[in-house]
CSV table of C-alpha atoms in Angstrom, one decimal:
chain,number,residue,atom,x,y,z
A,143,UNK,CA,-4.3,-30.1,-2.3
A,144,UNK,CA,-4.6,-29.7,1.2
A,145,UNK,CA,-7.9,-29.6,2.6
A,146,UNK,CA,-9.8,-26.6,4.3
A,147,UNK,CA,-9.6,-25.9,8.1
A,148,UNK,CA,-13.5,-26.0,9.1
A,149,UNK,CA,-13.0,-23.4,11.9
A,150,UNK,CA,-12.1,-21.1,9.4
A,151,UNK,CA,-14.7,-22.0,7.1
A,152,UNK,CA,-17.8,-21.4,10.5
A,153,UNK,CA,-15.7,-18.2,11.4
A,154,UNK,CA,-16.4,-17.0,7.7
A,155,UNK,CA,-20.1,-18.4,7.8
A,156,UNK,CA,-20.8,-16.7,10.8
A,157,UNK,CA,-19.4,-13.1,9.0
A,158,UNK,CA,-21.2,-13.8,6.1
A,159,UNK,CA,-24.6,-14.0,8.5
A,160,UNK,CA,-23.9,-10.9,10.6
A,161,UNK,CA,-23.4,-9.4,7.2
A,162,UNK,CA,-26.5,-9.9,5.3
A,163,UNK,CA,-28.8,-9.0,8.0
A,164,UNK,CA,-29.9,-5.7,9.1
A,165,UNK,CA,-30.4,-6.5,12.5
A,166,UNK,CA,-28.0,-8.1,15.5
A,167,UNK,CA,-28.0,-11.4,15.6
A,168,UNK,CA,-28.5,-14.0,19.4
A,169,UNK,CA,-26.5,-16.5,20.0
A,170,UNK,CA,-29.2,-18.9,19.3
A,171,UNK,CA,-30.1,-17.5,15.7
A,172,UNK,CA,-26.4,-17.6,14.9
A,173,UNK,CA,-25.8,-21.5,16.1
A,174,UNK,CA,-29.7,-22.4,14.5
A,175,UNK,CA,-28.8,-20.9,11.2
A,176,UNK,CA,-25.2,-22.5,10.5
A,177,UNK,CA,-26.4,-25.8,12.3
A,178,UNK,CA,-24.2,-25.4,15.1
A,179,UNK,CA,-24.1,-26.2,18.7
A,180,UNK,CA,-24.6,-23.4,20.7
A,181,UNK,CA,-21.0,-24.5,22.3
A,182,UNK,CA,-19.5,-24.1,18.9
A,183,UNK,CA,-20.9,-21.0,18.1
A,184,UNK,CA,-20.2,-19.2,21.1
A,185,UNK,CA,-16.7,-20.3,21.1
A,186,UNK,CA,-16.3,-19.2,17.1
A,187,UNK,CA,-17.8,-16.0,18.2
A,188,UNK,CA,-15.8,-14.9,21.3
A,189,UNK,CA,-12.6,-15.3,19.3
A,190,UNK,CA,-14.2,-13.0,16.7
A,191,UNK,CA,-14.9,-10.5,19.3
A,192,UNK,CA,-11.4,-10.7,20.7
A,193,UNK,CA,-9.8,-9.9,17.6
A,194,UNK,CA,-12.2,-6.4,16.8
A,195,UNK,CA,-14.3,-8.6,14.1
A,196,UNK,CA,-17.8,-8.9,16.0
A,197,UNK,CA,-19.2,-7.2,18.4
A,198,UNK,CA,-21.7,-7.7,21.3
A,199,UNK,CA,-24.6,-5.4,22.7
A,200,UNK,CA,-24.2,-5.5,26.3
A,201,UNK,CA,-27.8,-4.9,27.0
A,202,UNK,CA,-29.3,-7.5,24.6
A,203,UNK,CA,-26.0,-9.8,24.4
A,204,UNK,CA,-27.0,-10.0,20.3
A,205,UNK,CA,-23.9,-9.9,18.0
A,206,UNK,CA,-22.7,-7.4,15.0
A,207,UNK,CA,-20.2,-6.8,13.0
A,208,UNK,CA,-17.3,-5.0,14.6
A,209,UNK,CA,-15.1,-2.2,13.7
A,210,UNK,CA,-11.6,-4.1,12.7
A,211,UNK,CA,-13.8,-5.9,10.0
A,212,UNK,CA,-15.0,-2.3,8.7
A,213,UNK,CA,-11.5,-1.0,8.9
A,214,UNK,CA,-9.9,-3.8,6.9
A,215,UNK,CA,-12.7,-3.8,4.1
A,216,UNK,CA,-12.0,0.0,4.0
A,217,UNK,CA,-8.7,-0.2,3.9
A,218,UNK,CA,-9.1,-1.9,0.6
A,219,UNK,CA,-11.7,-0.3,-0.9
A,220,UNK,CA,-8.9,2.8,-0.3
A,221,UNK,CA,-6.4,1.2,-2.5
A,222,UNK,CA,-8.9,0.5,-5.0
A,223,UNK,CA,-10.4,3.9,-5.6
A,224,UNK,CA,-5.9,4.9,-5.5
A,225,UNK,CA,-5.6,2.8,-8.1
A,226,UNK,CA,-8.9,3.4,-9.8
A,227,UNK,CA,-7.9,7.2,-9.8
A,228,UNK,CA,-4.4,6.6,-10.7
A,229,UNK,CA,-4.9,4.8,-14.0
A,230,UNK,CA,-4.9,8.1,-16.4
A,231,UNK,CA,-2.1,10.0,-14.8
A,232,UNK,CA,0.4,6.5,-14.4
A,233,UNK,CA,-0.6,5.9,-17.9
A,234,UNK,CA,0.3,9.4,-19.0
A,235,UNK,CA,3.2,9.7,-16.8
A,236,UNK,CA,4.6,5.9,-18.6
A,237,UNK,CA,3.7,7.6,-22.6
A,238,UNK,CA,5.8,11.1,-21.4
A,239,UNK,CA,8.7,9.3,-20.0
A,240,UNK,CA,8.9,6.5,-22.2
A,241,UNK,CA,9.9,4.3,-18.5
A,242,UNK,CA,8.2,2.3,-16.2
A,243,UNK,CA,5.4,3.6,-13.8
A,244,UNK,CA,5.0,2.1,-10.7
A,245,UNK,CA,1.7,2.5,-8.0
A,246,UNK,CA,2.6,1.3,-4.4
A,247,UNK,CA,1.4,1.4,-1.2
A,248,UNK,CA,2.6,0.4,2.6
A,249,UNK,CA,1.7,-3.1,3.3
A,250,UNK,CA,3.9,-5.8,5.6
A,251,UNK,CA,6.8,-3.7,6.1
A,252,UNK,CA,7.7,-3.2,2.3
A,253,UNK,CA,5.8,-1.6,-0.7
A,254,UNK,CA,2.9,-3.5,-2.0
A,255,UNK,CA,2.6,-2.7,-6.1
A,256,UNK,CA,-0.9,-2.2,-6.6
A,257,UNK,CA,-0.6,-0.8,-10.4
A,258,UNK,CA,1.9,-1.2,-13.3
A,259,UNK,CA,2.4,0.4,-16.3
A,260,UNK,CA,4.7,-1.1,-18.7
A,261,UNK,CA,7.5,0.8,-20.5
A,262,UNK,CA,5.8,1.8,-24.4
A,263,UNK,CA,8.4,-0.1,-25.9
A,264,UNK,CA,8.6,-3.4,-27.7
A,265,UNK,CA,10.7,-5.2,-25.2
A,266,UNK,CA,9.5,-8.3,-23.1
A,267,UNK,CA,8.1,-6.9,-19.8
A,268,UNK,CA,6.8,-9.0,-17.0
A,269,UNK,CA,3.7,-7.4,-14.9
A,270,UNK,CA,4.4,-7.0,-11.3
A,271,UNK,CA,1.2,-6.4,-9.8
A,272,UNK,CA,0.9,-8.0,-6.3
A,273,UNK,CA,5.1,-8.1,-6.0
A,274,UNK,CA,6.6,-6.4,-2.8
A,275,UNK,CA,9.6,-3.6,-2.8
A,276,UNK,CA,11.5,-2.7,-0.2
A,277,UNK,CA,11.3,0.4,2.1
A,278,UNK,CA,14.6,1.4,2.6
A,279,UNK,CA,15.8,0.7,-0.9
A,280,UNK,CA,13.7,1.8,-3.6
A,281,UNK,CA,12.5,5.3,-4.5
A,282,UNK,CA,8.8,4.4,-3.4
A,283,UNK,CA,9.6,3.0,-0.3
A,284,UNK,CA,11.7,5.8,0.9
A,285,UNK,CA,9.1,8.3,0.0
A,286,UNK,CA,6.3,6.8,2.2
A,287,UNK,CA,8.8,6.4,5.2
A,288,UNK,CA,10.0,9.9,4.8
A,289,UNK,CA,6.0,11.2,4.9
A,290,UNK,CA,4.4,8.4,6.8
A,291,UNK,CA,5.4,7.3,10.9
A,292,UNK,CA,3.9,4.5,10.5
A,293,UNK,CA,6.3,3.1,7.2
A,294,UNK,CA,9.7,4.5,9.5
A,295,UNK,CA,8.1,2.4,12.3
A,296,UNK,CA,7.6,-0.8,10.0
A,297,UNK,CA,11.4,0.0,8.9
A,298,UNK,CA,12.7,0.1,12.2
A,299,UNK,CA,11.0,-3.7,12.6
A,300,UNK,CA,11.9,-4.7,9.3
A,301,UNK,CA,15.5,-5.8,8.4
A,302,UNK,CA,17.3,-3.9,6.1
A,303,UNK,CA,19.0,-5.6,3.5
A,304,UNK,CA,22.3,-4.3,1.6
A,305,UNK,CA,21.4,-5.1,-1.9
A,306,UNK,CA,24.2,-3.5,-3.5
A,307,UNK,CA,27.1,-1.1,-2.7
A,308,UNK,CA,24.5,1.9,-2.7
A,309,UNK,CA,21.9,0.5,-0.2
A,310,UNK,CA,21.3,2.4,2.5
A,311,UNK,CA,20.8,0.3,5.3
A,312,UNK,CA,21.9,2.5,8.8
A,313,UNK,CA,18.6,3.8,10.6
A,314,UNK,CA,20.5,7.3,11.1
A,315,UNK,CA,21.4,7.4,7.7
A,316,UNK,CA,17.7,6.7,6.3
A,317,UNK,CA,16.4,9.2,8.5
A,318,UNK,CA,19.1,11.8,7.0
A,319,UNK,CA,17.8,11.2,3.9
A,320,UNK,CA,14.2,11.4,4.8
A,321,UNK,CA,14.4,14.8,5.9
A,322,UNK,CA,15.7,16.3,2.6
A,323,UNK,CA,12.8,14.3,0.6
A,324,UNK,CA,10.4,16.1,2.9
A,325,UNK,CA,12.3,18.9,1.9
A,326,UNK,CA,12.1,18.6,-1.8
A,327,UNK,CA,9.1,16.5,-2.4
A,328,UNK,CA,10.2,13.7,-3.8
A,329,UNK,CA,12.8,10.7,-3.5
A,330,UNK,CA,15.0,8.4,-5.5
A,331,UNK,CA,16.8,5.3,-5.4
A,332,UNK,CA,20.2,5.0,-8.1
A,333,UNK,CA,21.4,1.2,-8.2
A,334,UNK,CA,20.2,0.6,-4.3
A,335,UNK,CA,18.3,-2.6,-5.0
A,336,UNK,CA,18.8,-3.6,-8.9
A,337,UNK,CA,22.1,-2.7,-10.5
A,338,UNK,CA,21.7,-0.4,-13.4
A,339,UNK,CA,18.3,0.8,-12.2
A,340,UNK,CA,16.9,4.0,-11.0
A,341,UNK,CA,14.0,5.3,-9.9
A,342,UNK,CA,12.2,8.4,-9.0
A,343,UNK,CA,9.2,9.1,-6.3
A,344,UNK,CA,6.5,11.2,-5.2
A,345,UNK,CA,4.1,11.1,-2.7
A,346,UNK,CA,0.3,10.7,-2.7
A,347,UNK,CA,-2.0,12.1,0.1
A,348,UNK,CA,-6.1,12.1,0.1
A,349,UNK,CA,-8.6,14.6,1.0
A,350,UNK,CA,-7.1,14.3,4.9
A,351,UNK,CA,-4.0,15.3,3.7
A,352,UNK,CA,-2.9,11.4,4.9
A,353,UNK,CA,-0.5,9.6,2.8
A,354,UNK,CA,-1.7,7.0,0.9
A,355,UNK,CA,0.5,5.5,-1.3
A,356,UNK,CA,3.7,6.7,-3.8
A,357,UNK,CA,3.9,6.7,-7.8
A,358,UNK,CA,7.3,5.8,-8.6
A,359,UNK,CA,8.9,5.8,-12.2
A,360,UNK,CA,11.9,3.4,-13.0
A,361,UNK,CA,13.9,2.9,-15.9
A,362,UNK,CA,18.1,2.5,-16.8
A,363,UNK,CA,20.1,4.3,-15.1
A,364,UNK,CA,21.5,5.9,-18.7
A,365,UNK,CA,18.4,7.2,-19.4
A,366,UNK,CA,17.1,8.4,-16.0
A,367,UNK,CA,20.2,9.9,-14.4
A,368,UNK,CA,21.8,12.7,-16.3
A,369,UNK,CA,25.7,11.1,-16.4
A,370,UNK,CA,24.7,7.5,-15.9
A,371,UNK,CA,24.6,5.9,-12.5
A,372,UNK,CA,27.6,8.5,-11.2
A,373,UNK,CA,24.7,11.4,-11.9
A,374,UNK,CA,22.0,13.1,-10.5
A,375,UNK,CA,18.4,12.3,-11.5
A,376,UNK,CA,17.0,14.4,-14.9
A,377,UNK,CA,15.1,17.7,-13.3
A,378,UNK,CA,12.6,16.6,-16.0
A,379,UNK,CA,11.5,13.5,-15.0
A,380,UNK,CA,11.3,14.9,-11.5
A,381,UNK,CA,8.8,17.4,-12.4
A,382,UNK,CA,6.7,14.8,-14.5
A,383,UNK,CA,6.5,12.5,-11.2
A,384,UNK,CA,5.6,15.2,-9.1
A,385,UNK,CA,2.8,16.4,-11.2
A,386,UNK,CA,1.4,12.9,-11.5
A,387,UNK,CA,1.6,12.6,-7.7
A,388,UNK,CA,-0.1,15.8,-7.3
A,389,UNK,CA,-2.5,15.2,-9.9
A,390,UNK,CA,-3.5,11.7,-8.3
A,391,UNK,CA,-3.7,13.3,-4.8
A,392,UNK,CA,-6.1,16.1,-6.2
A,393,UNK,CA,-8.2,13.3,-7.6
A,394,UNK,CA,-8.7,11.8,-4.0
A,395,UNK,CA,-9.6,15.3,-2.6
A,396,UNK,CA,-6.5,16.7,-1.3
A,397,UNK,CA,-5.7,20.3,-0.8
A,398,UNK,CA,-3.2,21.8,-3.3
A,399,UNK,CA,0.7,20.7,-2.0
């Protein structure tokens, strides 16, 4: 097993400190308390500074936590109060549908699933918690680029893969597509990135009206198109992911959409 890289390990020391205090912290208390030389210290703690994770009073020169450590820890303790508030309605929306529910958020230029709910069948099912979708490709992906300019930016970076006949992968093309999902209020994916599969989408805002993060069901294309793969989506199951959007969304605060 590969052994740990000490500057990571003072840089984490030295955020741990600045954290448990309530008070800014000298250069000397920082380097006394870790048992480091000042040199180490100061050079630890500049490169924190540089990259937005400590900050420095200019008057007294003591240090603090900065504001790119807050944003980070509250950018997950977002997706955990999504998930948290998601759990009944994904759960619900999985029993009504008899499919797959998916709860996925941007993250790397693809879809981070945060929450799975597995079909209520008997068949062997494996959880995807943790897995990544792509944006371009799948019904969740394509609803958070549609809604959110910082998803089509990540797109635009991203490559876009042809997965199978269907994909979408021309920037012009996406963008067509985005605007009648803004449209509608919802988006879907038939047999884009896994043959045979299809998938429905709706969008998730918080009490700022941001988005936040897509609840996607999937499921055979036989059961969730009306003629098969050749088909349009069932109106039904439409309805039953937009509600479970909605109802999510109202549960973080957001206005009625």
């Amino acid at each position: 097993m590969a052994g740990s890289i000490q500057s990571l390990e003072r840089a984490a020391a030295i955020l741990r400190l600045l954290a448990g205090g309530e008070r800014r912290l000298g250069l000397s208390d920082v380097a006394a308390s870790l048992g480091l030389a000042k040199g180490t210290a100061h050079g630890i703690l500049r490169t924190l500074q540089q990259e937005g994770f400590v900050e420095q009073d200019p008057d007294s020169g003591k240090y603090q936590l900065g504001a790119e450590l807050l944003r980070l820890g509250q950018s997950y303790l977002d997706v955990h109060e999504l998930r948290a508030r998601a759990l009944v309605w994904a759960d619900d929306l999985a029993r009504a549908s008899g499919e797959t529910v998916y709860l996925g958020v941007l993250h790397k230029r693809g879809v981070l699933i945060v929450h799975h709910v597995f079909r209520p069948d008997d068949t062997r099912q494996v959880l995807e918690v943790g897995s990544m979708q792509p944006l371009h490709s799948t019904a969740l992906g394509k609803v958070l680029v549609a809604y959110d300019p910082v998803a089509r930016a990540e797109l635009q970076e991203g490559e876009r893969e042809a997965f199978t006949a269907h994909t979408l992968t021309d920037l012009d093309a996406i963008d067509a597509e985005a605007a009648v999902i803004r449209e509608r209020g919802w988006a879907s994916a038939v047999e884009e990135t896994w043959t045979g599969v299809a998938s429905i989408a709706a969008l998730i805002q918080d009490r700022r009206r941001n988005p936040v993060g897509a609840v996607a069901l999937n499921g055979p294309v036989e059961r969730v198109c009306v003629d098969g793969a050749g088909g349009a989506v069932r109106p039904e199951l439409v309805v039953s992911v937009r509600e479970a959007a909605r109802a999510i969304s109202r549960d973080l605060g957001a206005p009625r959409f």
